[in-house]
mmCIF file of C-alpha atoms in Angstrom:
data_model
loop_
_atom_site.group_PDB
_atom_site.id
_atom_site.type_symbol
_atom_site.label_atom_id
_atom_site.label_comp_id
_atom_site.label_asym_id
_atom_site.label_seq_id
_atom_site.Cartn_x
_atom_site.Cartn_y
_atom_site.Cartn_z
ATOM 1 C CA MET A 1 -14.771 1.761 -12.789
ATOM 2 C CA GLN A 2 -16.255 3.449 -9.739
ATOM 3 C CA THR A 3 -13.972 5.441 -7.483
ATOM 4 C CA PHE A 4 -14.506 7.725 -4.501
ATOM 5 C CA ASP A 5 -14.229 11.485 -4.391
ATOM 6 C CA LYS A 6 -11.023 12.548 -2.631
ATOM 7 C CA LYS A 7 -12.977 14.196 0.206
ATOM 8 C CA TYR A 8 -14.374 10.782 1.236
ATOM 9 C CA VAL A 9 -10.944 9.189 1.077
ATOM 10 C CA ASP A 10 -9.505 12.044 3.159
ATOM 11 C CA ARG A 11 -12.175 11.576 5.846
ATOM 12 C CA ARG A 12 -11.530 7.858 6.015
ATOM 13 C CA LEU A 13 -7.785 8.364 6.220
ATOM 14 C CA GLU A 14 -8.274 10.964 8.934
ATOM 15 C CA ALA A 15 -10.239 8.431 11.002
ATOM 16 C CA LEU A 16 -7.568 5.751 10.504
ATOM 17 C CA ARG A 17 -4.775 8.177 11.338
ATOM 18 C CA SER A 18 -6.566 9.193 14.516
ATOM 19 C CA ARG A 19 -6.624 5.546 15.619
ATOM 20 C CA MET A 20 -3.002 5.120 14.540
ATOM 21 C CA LYS A 21 -1.965 8.103 16.649
ATOM 22 C CA ALA A 22 -3.880 6.822 19.680
ATOM 23 C CA LYS A 23 -2.080 3.464 19.427
ATOM 24 C CA GLY A 24 1.358 4.860 18.542
ATOM 25 C CA ILE A 25 1.372 3.325 15.058
ATOM 26 C CA GLU A 26 3.871 4.864 12.641
ATOM 27 C CA LEU A 27 2.837 2.942 9.516
ATOM 28 C CA SER A 28 -0.215 0.874 8.596
ATOM 29 C CA ILE A 29 0.250 -1.767 5.931
ATOM 30 C CA ILE A 30 -3.038 -2.388 4.142
ATOM 31 C CA TRP A 31 -3.173 -5.655 2.228
ATOM 32 C CA GLU A 32 -6.872 -6.424 1.802
ATOM 33 C CA PRO A 33 -8.232 -5.122 -1.543
ATOM 34 C CA ASP A 34 -11.548 -3.862 -0.134
ATOM 35 C CA ASN A 35 -9.728 -1.901 2.564
ATOM 36 C CA GLU A 36 -7.336 -0.474 -0.018
ATOM 37 C CA TYR A 37 -10.302 0.633 -2.105
ATOM 38 C CA TYR A 38 -12.012 2.181 0.927
ATOM 39 C CA LEU A 39 -8.876 4.160 1.843
ATOM 40 C CA SER A 40 -7.672 5.147 -1.629
ATOM 41 C CA GLY A 41 -10.534 4.914 -4.110
ATOM 42 C CA PHE A 42 -8.491 2.472 -6.193
ATOM 43 C CA ARG A 43 -9.584 -1.009 -7.193
ATOM 44 C CA ALA A 44 -7.036 -2.917 -9.231
ATOM 45 C CA ILE A 45 -7.924 -4.615 -12.475
ATOM 46 C CA SER A 46 -6.336 -7.824 -11.206
ATOM 47 C CA TYR A 47 -5.019 -8.945 -7.830
ATOM 48 C CA THR A 48 -2.785 -11.706 -9.174
ATOM 49 C CA ARG A 49 0.225 -9.821 -7.790
ATOM 50 C CA PRO A 50 0.598 -8.134 -4.410
ATOM 51 C CA ILE A 51 -0.672 -4.582 -4.130
ATOM 52 C CA VAL A 52 0.104 -2.869 -0.844
ATOM 53 C CA LEU A 53 -1.253 0.413 0.512
ATOM 54 C CA LEU A 54 0.934 2.170 3.079
ATOM 55 C CA VAL A 55 -0.629 4.746 5.385
ATOM 56 C CA TYR A 56 1.687 7.047 7.341
ATOM 57 C CA PRO A 57 0.639 9.881 9.656
ATOM 58 C CA ASP A 58 1.312 12.388 6.857
ATOM 59 C CA LYS A 59 1.182 10.551 3.518
ATOM 60 C CA THR A 60 -0.021 7.489 1.636
ATOM 61 C CA SER A 61 1.877 5.262 -0.767
ATOM 62 C CA TYR A 62 1.116 2.322 -3.010
ATOM 63 C CA ILE A 63 3.397 -0.556 -3.902
ATOM 64 C CA ILE A 64 2.028 -1.807 -7.203
ATOM 65 C CA PRO A 65 3.053 -4.028 -10.105
ATOM 66 C CA ALA A 66 3.943 -2.257 -13.335
ATOM 67 C CA LEU A 67 0.891 -3.644 -15.114
ATOM 68 C CA GLU A 68 -1.354 -1.647 -12.731
ATOM 69 C CA GLU A 69 0.722 1.555 -12.839
ATOM 70 C CA ASP A 70 -1.283 3.605 -15.344
ATOM 71 C CA HIS A 71 -4.643 2.563 -13.907
ATOM 72 C CA ALA A 72 -3.492 3.285 -10.335
ATOM 73 C CA LYS A 73 -2.053 6.700 -11.150
ATOM 74 C CA ILE A 74 -5.384 7.735 -12.663
ATOM 75 C CA ASN A 75 -7.634 6.405 -9.886
ATOM 76 C CA ALA A 76 -5.742 6.103 -6.603
ATOM 77 C CA LYS A 77 -5.850 9.049 -4.261
ATOM 78 C CA VAL A 78 -2.369 8.569 -2.785
ATOM 79 C CA ASP A 79 0.744 10.698 -2.513
ATOM 80 C CA GLU A 80 3.313 8.383 -4.096
ATOM 81 C CA PHE A 81 3.766 5.136 -5.983
ATOM 82 C CA PHE A 82 6.462 2.494 -5.832
ATOM 83 C CA VAL A 83 6.315 0.277 -8.899
ATOM 84 C CA TYR A 84 7.835 -3.164 -9.215
ATOM 85 C CA HIS A 85 8.645 -4.761 -12.553
ATOM 86 C CA GLU A 86 8.663 -8.499 -13.110
ATOM 87 C CA LYS A 87 9.994 -8.650 -16.660
ATOM 88 C CA ILE A 88 13.576 -9.672 -17.340
ATOM 89 C CA GLN A 89 14.026 -6.512 -19.463
ATOM 90 C CA ASN A 90 13.530 -4.478 -16.287
ATOM 91 C CA SER A 91 15.920 -6.426 -14.075
ATOM 92 C CA HIS A 92 17.728 -3.176 -13.243
ATOM 93 C CA LEU A 93 14.516 -1.968 -11.514
ATOM 94 C CA ASP A 94 12.719 -3.280 -8.430
ATOM 95 C CA PHE A 95 11.375 -6.685 -9.432
ATOM 96 C CA ALA A 96 9.379 -7.612 -6.325
ATOM 97 C CA TYR A 97 7.089 -5.813 -3.906
ATOM 98 C CA SER A 98 9.159 -7.274 -1.068
ATOM 99 C CA GLN A 99 12.245 -5.326 -2.196
ATOM 100 C CA ILE A 100 10.332 -2.075 -1.911
ATOM 101 C CA LEU A 101 8.608 -2.992 1.342
ATOM 102 C CA GLU A 102 11.908 -4.039 2.914
ATOM 103 C CA ARG A 103 13.488 -0.704 1.962
ATOM 104 C CA ILE A 104 10.514 1.204 3.392
ATOM 105 C CA LEU A 105 10.531 -0.752 6.646
ATOM 106 C CA LYS A 106 14.242 -0.039 7.093
ATOM 107 C CA GLU A 107 13.516 3.673 6.623
ATOM 108 C CA VAL A 108 10.692 3.524 9.176
ATOM 109 C CA GLY A 109 12.934 1.729 11.662
ATOM 110 C CA THR A 110 12.589 -1.451 13.657
ATOM 111 C CA ASP A 111 11.632 0.416 16.814
ATOM 112 C CA LYS A 112 8.392 1.781 15.315
ATOM 113 C CA MET A 113 4.935 0.275 15.765
ATOM 114 C CA LEU A 114 3.276 -1.071 12.622
ATOM 115 C CA GLY A 115 -0.424 -1.528 11.951
ATOM 116 C CA LEU A 116 -1.027 -4.863 10.225
ATOM 117 C CA GLU A 117 -4.159 -6.580 8.947
ATOM 118 C CA MET A 118 -3.439 -9.833 10.753
ATOM 119 C CA ASN A 119 -6.581 -11.517 9.428
ATOM 120 C CA VAL A 120 -5.484 -11.168 5.778
ATOM 121 C CA LEU A 121 -1.715 -10.657 5.811
ATOM 122 C CA PRO A 122 -0.014 -13.808 4.480
ATOM 123 C CA ALA A 123 1.775 -15.667 7.269
ATOM 124 C CA SER A 124 5.035 -15.580 5.309
ATOM 125 C CA VAL A 125 4.861 -11.782 5.070
ATOM 126 C CA CYS A 126 3.995 -11.485 8.759
ATOM 127 C CA ASP A 127 6.959 -13.677 9.721
ATOM 128 C CA TRP A 128 9.240 -11.705 7.408
ATOM 129 C CA ILE A 129 8.123 -8.376 8.953
ATOM 130 C CA ARG A 130 8.641 -9.713 12.480
ATOM 131 C CA SER A 131 12.200 -10.852 11.753
#
């Protein structure tokens, strides 16, 4: 599977972060697979479950399902991973991307500006973030 050299990803992230800074955005939530690939060099094997790229001023994170974990850790040029597990055997772990995203948004704070891909973000997720 094709991936980008880290220097290209870094340049692209630098351009996004420059726009984020100009608009006062603390966190960009990237939902669209092509945009995730462009900004991380990672293309998932399957998009049957939500995969979310988070871009902060100083780091990048992925929220990914467990079945993409190994593939993502090899190919994605990000700083950290949050993995959710959907199997009953792993019920003691995060079992939904929304659990992780909710925790992250609480850490960021409700007074911070978010960058959202409004043309691809599911309406239910947008409503949930707004509330």
